Amino acid sequence: MGEPLAWSSLRTKSIAPSPALSGVGVTRLRPGAGLNPAFAGNVAPNLSAPKGTLALQGGEEVRLASGRLSVHEKIVEPGEKFIVHKTRNYVVVAVEPSEIDISMLDESQIQILDQNDPYLEKIKLVRDIVAKGARKIIVIGCTDCGKTSLTTITFNTMLANGLKPIVIDSDVGQADIGPPGFITMGSSNKQIYWLTELQPLEMKFIGDIKPQLYSQTIIYETKLLVEKALRSNYDAVVIDTDGWVRDEQGIQHKLMLIEKVKPDVVFVLGDELKGIFKQLVKIGVEVYELPTPIYRKARSREERRALRSLRYREFLEDASILKAKIDDVVILGHPLFLGSEVDKNILTPIIDGRVIHARYYTGTLHVYGVVKSYNLEEARKHGFEKIKAYPIGFEKGLYCSVGVVNGPEYPGVIEKIDFENREIIIRTKYTGRVEVVKLGKFKLTENYTEEYIEVVQQ
């Protein structure tokens, strides 16, 4: 891609909006609509700073009528369409004089890229380091600072250079390749607009959308996926990370990830992280500190929750029922399957109610059933310092993974744990052999929103 050129025009030709834009006040682009003053007429003047480069602040549907574009280093040919989701920003560069048709949401904006925006400098940097042989790259930065955009640019650049790259999405909270709560690696033999277009190749379950309690697990699984990718005929890896960098623990988590993965290059986005990772040059890691984009979309808590719901829905909607025998599979992640099983008969003087299943684990008696009350003094005579009660049906909707030992894991939702018939019933699209079920820390509602589990404890 050479220097960006001027747009021929922004046309008002009617095109049917994508379903992704429907129902939210879709309008047609008209002269001056949502644009800065440089676009006050039908025909754009020669653009400056830099000319021929637009910042699209979602959501829009864009169709290229003529010419050629570059979006995140993906080349767009005439007739192609793409969607700018309402929570994202795209920078569009005219590779040659071009005409585009746009449908817009009411709140969407199109602006000439500010001359101080670092987008084109990032493009040049990525091209240079890939040309010099960088094959393992980690992208670090705060929330909504452009990490995923830069990861997409890097993937597309590697592909354009004849490499076979793969992306590892280690952001368990705002996953783009796989579902939330997973680390996922994915790839494509075609350039992409966004990471969501990558085909998930392997997913590893973390079980929560908050990385703080799972730092070691995230690092371990990410390192395993990097090693597996490079053994599987992929010759370049880009790791997109979460935005946990605002405290010391978050910084240490990223430093440990870098130490274990040993990348060639680390991109650090944001002035607030300046200098923190520079010491890594001592161990042969090239560190590039980059400013955040001028045009950035700070997503609200509600928008983040809505995006996660869409990801859950993609992997779980219309899933089938899978049944597995409790005695034939390893079930991890919940104390009702850890420690030693307790004979229900010895609980008669302790528990008033109906005990279906009980386990003793780290000083606590975990009871599944109908517990009306319990005698803690009597429980302590048997070595039970605490009691936690789980009502029948509490498990319905529990987020989980299902798969095989040391192999891929796929998301699921628990329908029922039938302790009496020794069976676990899961709703999932997974159809393979079941060896391991991992239980998460929250449930999913019918609308695919998270709901954390409450437990009665004495």
Coordinates of C-alpha atoms in Angstrom, one line a residue:
M1 CA 0.0 0.0 0.0
G2 CA 1.4 3.4 -1.0
E3 CA 0.6 6.8 0.3
P4 CA -3.2 7.3 0.9
L5 CA -5.0 9.1 -2.0
A6 CA -7.9 11.4 -2.2
W7 CA -11.5 10.1 -2.2
S8 CA -13.3 10.7 -5.4
S9 CA -16.6 11.1 -3.6
L10 CA -18.9 10.0 -0.8
R11 CA -22.0 8.9 -2.7
T12 CA -25.6 8.8 -1.6
K13 CA -26.7 5.7 -3.5
S14 CA -29.3 3.7 -1.6
I15 CA -28.1 0.4 -0.3
A16 CA -30.0 -2.0 2.0
P17 CA -28.5 -1.8 5.5
S18 CA -27.1 -4.9 7.1
P19 CA -29.3 -6.6 9.8
A20 CA -26.5 -5.6 12.2
L21 CA -27.6 -2.0 11.7
S22 CA -31.4 -2.5 11.6
G23 CA -33.8 -1.2 14.2
V24 CA -31.5 1.5 15.5
G25 CA -32.2 4.6 13.5
V26 CA -30.4 3.8 10.2
T27 CA -30.0 6.8 7.9
R28 CA -28.4 7.3 4.5
L29 CA -25.3 9.2 4.2
R30 CA -26.2 12.6 2.8
P31 CA -24.0 15.7 2.1
G32 CA -22.5 16.7 5.4
A33 CA -24.3 14.1 7.5
G34 CA -22.2 13.2 10.5
L35 CA -19.1 14.6 8.8
N36 CA -16.6 17.2 9.8
P37 CA -16.7 20.4 7.7
A38 CA -14.3 19.1 5.1
F39 CA -17.2 16.8 3.8
A40 CA -19.8 19.5 3.4
G41 CA -20.4 18.6 -0.3
N42 CA -21.2 15.6 -2.4
V43 CA -17.6 15.4 -3.6
A44 CA -14.8 15.4 -1.1
P45 CA -12.0 17.8 -1.8
N46 CA -8.4 16.6 -1.8
L47 CA -8.0 15.4 1.7
S48 CA -5.2 16.5 3.9
A49 CA -3.5 15.3 7.1
P50 CA -3.3 12.6 5.8
K51 CA -5.3 12.9 2.6
G52 CA -7.4 10.0 1.7
T53 CA -7.7 8.6 5.2
L54 CA -11.0 8.5 7.1
A55 CA -11.9 7.6 10.7
L56 CA -15.2 5.8 10.9
Q57 CA -16.8 5.8 14.4
G58 CA -19.3 3.0 14.4
G59 CA -21.7 1.9 13.3
E60 CA -21.7 2.1 9.6
E61 CA -22.1 -0.3 6.7
V62 CA -19.6 0.5 3.9
R63 CA -19.7 -0.7 0.4
L64 CA -16.8 0.1 -2.0
A65 CA -18.2 1.1 -5.3
S66 CA -14.9 1.7 -7.1
G67 CA -11.2 2.0 -6.3
R68 CA -9.3 0.1 -3.6
L69 CA -9.3 0.6 0.2
S70 CA -7.1 -0.6 3.1
V71 CA -8.8 -1.4 6.4
H72 CA -6.4 -2.6 9.1
E73 CA -4.1 -3.6 6.2
K74 CA -6.8 -5.7 4.6
I75 CA -7.3 -4.7 1.0
V76 CA -10.9 -4.1 0.0
E77 CA -11.9 -4.5 -3.6
P78 CA -14.9 -3.0 -5.5
G79 CA -18.2 -4.6 -4.5
E80 CA -17.1 -5.6 -1.1
K81 CA -19.0 -4.6 2.0
F82 CA -18.0 -4.3 5.6
I83 CA -19.6 -3.4 8.9
V84 CA -18.2 -1.0 11.5
H85 CA -19.8 -2.2 14.7
K86 CA -21.2 0.6 16.8
T87 CA -18.7 -0.1 19.6
R88 CA -15.7 0.1 17.2
N89 CA -13.7 2.5 15.1
Y90 CA -12.1 1.7 11.8
V91 CA -9.5 3.8 9.8
V92 CA -10.1 3.5 6.1
V93 CA -7.3 4.4 3.7
A94 CA -7.8 5.0 0.0
V95 CA -5.1 3.0 -1.8
E96 CA -6.4 4.6 -5.1
P97 CA -9.2 7.1 -5.9
S98 CA -12.3 5.5 -4.6
E99 CA -16.1 5.8 -4.3
I100 CA -17.9 4.4 -1.3
D101 CA -21.6 4.0 -0.3
I102 CA -22.3 4.3 3.4
S103 CA -25.3 3.6 5.7
M104 CA -25.0 5.1 9.1
L105 CA -26.5 5.0 12.6
D106 CA -27.7 8.3 14.0
E107 CA -24.8 8.5 16.4
S108 CA -22.1 7.5 13.8
Q109 CA -19.4 9.8 12.7
I110 CA -17.0 10.0 9.8
Q111 CA -14.0 12.3 10.0
I112 CA -10.8 12.9 8.1
L113 CA -8.0 11.3 10.2
D114 CA -6.3 13.8 12.4
Q115 CA -2.7 14.5 11.3
N116 CA -1.6 13.6 14.8
D117 CA -3.2 10.2 14.9
P118 CA -0.6 7.5 15.0
Y119 CA -2.4 5.0 12.7
L120 CA -0.2 5.4 9.6
E121 CA 3.0 5.3 11.7
K122 CA 1.8 2.1 13.3
I123 CA 1.2 0.6 9.8
K124 CA 4.7 1.5 8.8
L125 CA 6.2 0.1 12.0
V126 CA 4.4 -3.2 11.7
R127 CA 5.5 -3.6 8.1
D128 CA 9.1 -2.9 9.1
I129 CA 9.3 -5.3 12.0
V130 CA 7.6 -8.1 10.0
A131 CA 9.9 -7.5 7.1
K132 CA 12.9 -7.8 9.6
G133 CA 11.7 -11.2 10.8
A134 CA 9.6 -10.7 13.9
R135 CA 7.5 -13.9 14.3
K136 CA 6.3 -13.7 17.9
I137 CA 4.6 -10.5 19.0
I138 CA 2.6 -9.5 22.1
V139 CA 0.3 -6.5 22.2
I140 CA -0.2 -4.8 25.6
G141 CA -2.2 -1.8 26.7
C142 CA -5.1 -0.5 28.7
T143 CA -8.8 -1.1 27.9
D144 CA -10.0 0.4 24.6
C145 CA -6.6 1.7 23.6
G146 CA -6.4 -0.1 20.2
K147 CA -4.9 -3.4 21.1
T148 CA -7.2 -5.5 18.9
S149 CA -6.9 -3.1 16.0
L150 CA -3.1 -3.4 16.1
T151 CA -3.3 -7.2 16.4
T152 CA -5.5 -7.3 13.3
I153 CA -3.1 -5.0 11.4
T154 CA -0.2 -7.3 12.4
F155 CA -2.0 -10.5 11.4
N156 CA -3.0 -9.0 8.0
T157 CA 0.6 -7.7 7.4
M158 CA 2.1 -11.1 8.2
L159 CA -0.4 -12.8 5.8
A160 CA 0.5 -10.3 3.0
N161 CA 4.2 -11.2 3.5
G162 CA 3.5 -14.8 2.8
L163 CA 3.5 -16.0 6.4
K164 CA 1.0 -18.4 8.0
P165 CA 0.1 -16.4 11.1
I166 CA -2.1 -17.3 14.1
V167 CA -3.6 -15.1 16.8
I168 CA -4.0 -16.0 20.4
D169 CA -6.7 -14.0 22.2
S170 CA -5.9 -14.1 25.9
D171 CA -8.5 -11.5 26.9
V172 CA -10.9 -13.6 28.8
G173 CA -13.3 -10.7 29.5
Q174 CA -13.7 -9.3 26.0
A175 CA -12.9 -12.3 23.8
D176 CA -13.0 -11.7 20.0
I177 CA -12.1 -15.1 18.6
G178 CA -13.7 -17.5 21.1
P179 CA -16.3 -17.1 23.8
P180 CA -15.6 -15.1 27.1
G181 CA -13.9 -17.0 29.8
F182 CA -11.6 -18.8 27.3
I183 CA -8.2 -18.2 25.8
T184 CA -8.6 -19.0 22.1
M185 CA -6.2 -19.3 19.1
G186 CA -7.5 -18.7 15.6
S187 CA -6.4 -18.1 12.1
S188 CA -7.5 -17.6 8.5
N189 CA -6.0 -17.8 5.1
K190 CA -7.6 -14.5 4.2
Q191 CA -7.2 -11.0 5.5
I192 CA -9.7 -9.8 8.0
Y193 CA -11.4 -6.7 9.2
W194 CA -11.6 -7.8 12.8
L195 CA -10.5 -10.7 15.0
T196 CA -14.0 -12.1 15.2
E197 CA -13.6 -13.3 11.6
L198 CA -10.8 -15.7 12.6
Q199 CA -11.7 -19.4 12.8
P200 CA -11.2 -20.7 16.4
L201 CA -8.8 -23.6 16.2
E202 CA -8.4 -24.4 19.9
M203 CA -10.0 -23.0 23.1
K204 CA -8.8 -23.3 26.7
F205 CA -11.2 -22.7 29.5
I206 CA -10.4 -20.2 32.3
G207 CA -13.9 -20.1 33.7
D208 CA -14.2 -16.5 34.6
I209 CA -14.2 -13.1 32.8
K210 CA -12.0 -11.5 35.4
P211 CA -8.3 -12.4 34.9
Q212 CA -7.1 -11.3 38.4
L213 CA -7.5 -14.6 40.1
Y214 CA -6.2 -16.7 37.2
S215 CA -2.9 -15.1 36.2
Q216 CA -0.8 -18.2 36.4
T217 CA -3.4 -20.3 34.5
I218 CA -3.7 -17.7 31.7
I219 CA 0.0 -17.5 31.3
Y220 CA 0.3 -21.3 31.3
E221 CA -2.4 -21.9 28.8
T222 CA -1.2 -19.1 26.5
K223 CA 2.3 -20.5 26.5
L224 CA 1.0 -24.0 25.6
L225 CA -1.0 -22.5 22.7
V226 CA 2.0 -20.6 21.4
E227 CA 4.1 -23.8 21.5
K228 CA 1.3 -25.8 19.8
A229 CA 0.8 -23.2 17.1
L230 CA 4.5 -23.2 16.2
R231 CA 4.6 -27.0 16.1
S232 CA 1.5 -27.1 13.8
N233 CA 3.0 -25.4 10.7
Y234 CA 2.2 -21.8 11.7
D235 CA 5.2 -19.6 11.4
A236 CA 4.1 -16.5 13.2
V237 CA 2.1 -15.7 16.4
V238 CA 0.4 -12.5 17.6
I239 CA -1.0 -12.4 21.2
D240 CA -3.7 -10.0 22.1
T241 CA -3.9 -9.4 25.8
D242 CA -6.5 -8.0 28.3
G243 CA -6.5 -4.4 29.6
W244 CA -5.4 -5.3 33.1
V245 CA -2.5 -2.9 33.4
R246 CA -3.7 -0.3 36.0
D247 CA -2.2 -1.9 39.0
E248 CA 1.0 -3.6 40.0
Q249 CA -0.5 -7.1 39.8
G250 CA -1.6 -6.4 36.2
I251 CA 1.9 -5.2 35.2
Q252 CA 3.5 -8.2 36.9
H253 CA 1.1 -10.5 35.0
K254 CA 2.2 -9.0 31.7
L255 CA 5.9 -9.2 32.6
M256 CA 5.5 -12.9 33.5
L257 CA 3.6 -13.6 30.3
I258 CA 6.5 -12.0 28.3
E259 CA 9.1 -13.9 30.3
K260 CA 7.4 -17.3 29.6
V261 CA 6.4 -16.7 25.9
K262 CA 9.7 -15.0 25.0
P263 CA 8.4 -12.9 22.1
D264 CA 10.5 -11.1 19.5
V265 CA 8.5 -7.9 19.9
V266 CA 6.2 -6.3 22.4
F267 CA 3.9 -3.4 21.4
V268 CA 3.0 -1.2 24.4
L269 CA 0.1 1.1 23.8
G270 CA -0.5 4.2 25.9
D271 CA 1.6 6.9 27.6
E272 CA 0.7 5.6 31.0
L273 CA 2.8 2.5 30.4
K274 CA 5.8 4.4 29.1
G275 CA 9.1 3.0 30.3
I276 CA 7.6 0.1 32.3
F277 CA 8.5 -2.6 29.8
K278 CA 11.8 -1.1 28.4
Q279 CA 13.9 -3.3 30.6
L280 CA 12.9 -6.3 28.5
V281 CA 15.5 -5.2 25.9
K282 CA 18.0 -6.8 28.3
I283 CA 16.7 -10.3 27.5
G284 CA 16.5 -9.6 23.7
V285 CA 12.9 -8.4 23.4
E286 CA 12.3 -5.4 21.2
V287 CA 9.8 -3.0 22.9
Y288 CA 7.9 -0.4 20.9
E289 CA 5.9 2.2 22.8
L290 CA 3.0 3.6 20.8
P291 CA 0.5 6.3 21.6
T292 CA -3.2 5.5 21.7
P293 CA -5.4 6.5 18.8
I294 CA -7.0 9.9 18.8
Y295 CA -10.3 8.4 17.6
R296 CA -11.1 5.6 20.2
K297 CA -14.3 4.2 21.4
A298 CA -14.5 3.9 25.2
R299 CA -17.1 1.2 25.7
S300 CA -19.5 1.4 28.7
R301 CA -20.0 -1.5 31.1
E302 CA -23.4 -2.1 29.4
E303 CA -21.8 -2.2 26.0
R304 CA -19.2 -4.7 27.2
R305 CA -21.9 -6.9 28.7
A306 CA -23.9 -6.8 25.5
L307 CA -20.8 -7.8 23.4
R308 CA -20.1 -10.7 25.8
S309 CA -23.7 -11.8 25.4
L310 CA -23.3 -11.9 21.6
R311 CA -20.2 -14.0 21.9
Y312 CA -21.9 -16.5 24.3
R313 CA -24.9 -16.7 22.0
E314 CA -22.7 -17.4 19.0
F315 CA -21.2 -20.5 20.6
L316 CA -24.2 -21.7 22.6
E317 CA -27.5 -20.8 20.9
D318 CA -29.3 -23.9 19.5
A319 CA -26.9 -26.2 21.3
S320 CA -27.8 -29.8 21.8
I321 CA -28.0 -31.9 25.0
L322 CA -25.0 -34.0 25.9
K323 CA -25.0 -36.5 28.8
A324 CA -22.0 -38.0 30.6
K325 CA -21.7 -40.4 33.5
I326 CA -20.2 -38.6 36.5
D327 CA -18.1 -41.7 37.3
D328 CA -16.6 -41.8 33.8
V329 CA -15.4 -38.2 33.5
V330 CA -13.1 -35.8 35.4
I331 CA -15.1 -32.9 36.8
L332 CA -13.1 -29.8 37.9
G333 CA -13.8 -26.4 39.3
H334 CA -16.3 -27.0 42.1
P335 CA -15.9 -28.4 45.6
L336 CA -18.9 -30.8 45.1
F337 CA -16.4 -32.8 43.0
L338 CA -13.3 -32.3 45.1
G339 CA -12.1 -33.9 48.3
S340 CA -13.7 -37.0 49.7
E341 CA -17.3 -38.1 49.3
V342 CA -19.1 -38.2 52.7
D343 CA -21.5 -41.0 53.7
K344 CA -25.0 -39.5 53.9
N345 CA -25.9 -41.6 56.9
I346 CA -23.4 -39.9 59.2
L347 CA -25.0 -36.6 58.4
T348 CA -28.4 -37.4 59.8
P349 CA -27.6 -35.8 63.3
I350 CA -26.0 -32.8 61.5
I351 CA -28.4 -31.9 58.7
D352 CA -32.1 -31.4 58.9
G353 CA -33.3 -32.0 55.4
R354 CA -32.5 -34.2 52.4
V355 CA -28.9 -34.7 51.5
I356 CA -28.4 -35.9 48.0
H357 CA -24.6 -35.5 47.8
A358 CA -21.9 -34.4 50.2
R359 CA -18.1 -33.8 50.0
Y360 CA -15.5 -32.8 52.6
Y361 CA -12.9 -30.5 51.2
T362 CA -10.4 -28.2 53.1
G363 CA -12.3 -28.2 56.4
T364 CA -15.7 -27.6 54.8
L365 CA -18.6 -29.9 54.3
H366 CA -20.3 -29.2 51.0
V367 CA -23.9 -30.4 50.8
Y368 CA -26.2 -30.7 47.8
G369 CA -29.8 -31.1 48.5
V370 CA -32.6 -29.6 50.7
V371 CA -31.0 -28.2 53.8
K372 CA -33.5 -26.7 56.3
S373 CA -31.0 -26.3 59.1
Y374 CA -27.9 -27.9 60.5
N375 CA -26.1 -28.4 63.8
L376 CA -22.7 -26.9 63.5
E377 CA -21.5 -28.0 66.9
E378 CA -22.3 -31.6 65.9
A379 CA -20.6 -31.1 62.6
R380 CA -17.4 -30.0 64.3
K381 CA -17.3 -33.3 66.2
H382 CA -16.8 -34.9 62.8
G383 CA -14.1 -32.4 61.7
F384 CA -16.4 -30.2 59.6
E385 CA -15.5 -26.6 60.6
K386 CA -17.9 -25.0 58.1
I387 CA -20.9 -26.1 56.0
K388 CA -21.8 -24.8 52.6
A389 CA -25.2 -25.8 51.2
Y390 CA -26.2 -25.9 47.5
P391 CA -29.9 -26.2 46.8
I392 CA -31.2 -28.6 44.2
G393 CA -31.0 -27.0 40.8
F394 CA -28.5 -24.3 41.7
E395 CA -26.3 -25.6 38.9
K396 CA -28.7 -24.9 36.1
G397 CA -27.1 -22.4 33.7
L398 CA -23.6 -22.9 35.1
Y399 CA -21.0 -22.0 32.5
C400 CA -18.6 -24.8 31.7
S401 CA -16.3 -26.4 29.2
V402 CA -16.3 -29.9 27.9
G403 CA -13.6 -31.8 26.0
V404 CA -10.7 -34.3 26.3
V405 CA -7.5 -34.4 28.4
N406 CA -4.8 -32.1 27.0
G407 CA -7.1 -31.3 24.0
P408 CA -9.5 -28.7 22.8
E409 CA -12.3 -27.5 25.2
Y410 CA -15.7 -26.2 24.1
P411 CA -18.2 -24.0 25.9
G412 CA -21.3 -25.4 27.5
V413 CA -24.0 -24.7 30.0
I414 CA -25.0 -27.2 32.8
E415 CA -28.6 -28.2 32.6
K416 CA -28.6 -30.6 35.5
I417 CA -26.2 -32.5 37.8
D418 CA -28.1 -35.7 38.7
F419 CA -26.1 -37.1 41.6
E420 CA -28.7 -39.8 42.2
N421 CA -28.3 -41.3 38.7
R422 CA -24.7 -40.2 38.6
E423 CA -25.1 -38.2 35.4
I424 CA -24.2 -34.7 34.3
I425 CA -26.3 -33.1 31.6
I426 CA -24.8 -30.3 29.5
R427 CA -26.1 -28.0 26.7
T428 CA -23.3 -27.6 24.1
K429 CA -22.4 -27.8 20.4
Y430 CA -19.6 -30.1 21.2
T431 CA -20.1 -33.6 19.8
G432 CA -16.9 -35.4 20.6
R433 CA -15.7 -37.7 23.3
V434 CA -16.1 -36.4 26.8
E435 CA -13.2 -36.9 29.3
V436 CA -13.1 -33.6 31.2
V437 CA -15.8 -31.1 32.3
K438 CA -14.6 -27.9 33.9
L439 CA -17.1 -25.7 35.8
G440 CA -16.9 -21.9 35.8
K441 CA -17.6 -19.3 38.4
F442 CA -20.9 -17.9 37.1
K443 CA -24.1 -18.9 35.4
L444 CA -25.6 -17.6 32.1
T445 CA -29.2 -16.4 32.1
E446 CA -31.6 -17.1 29.2
N447 CA -30.4 -13.7 27.7
Y448 CA -26.7 -14.9 28.0
T449 CA -25.7 -12.5 30.7
E450 CA -23.5 -13.5 33.7
E451 CA -24.9 -14.2 37.1
Y452 CA -22.5 -15.2 39.9
I453 CA -23.4 -18.1 42.2
E454 CA -24.6 -17.5 45.7
V455 CA -23.9 -20.1 48.3
V456 CA -25.4 -20.5 51.8
Q457 CA -22.5 -20.8 54.3
Q458 CA -22.3 -21.2 58.1

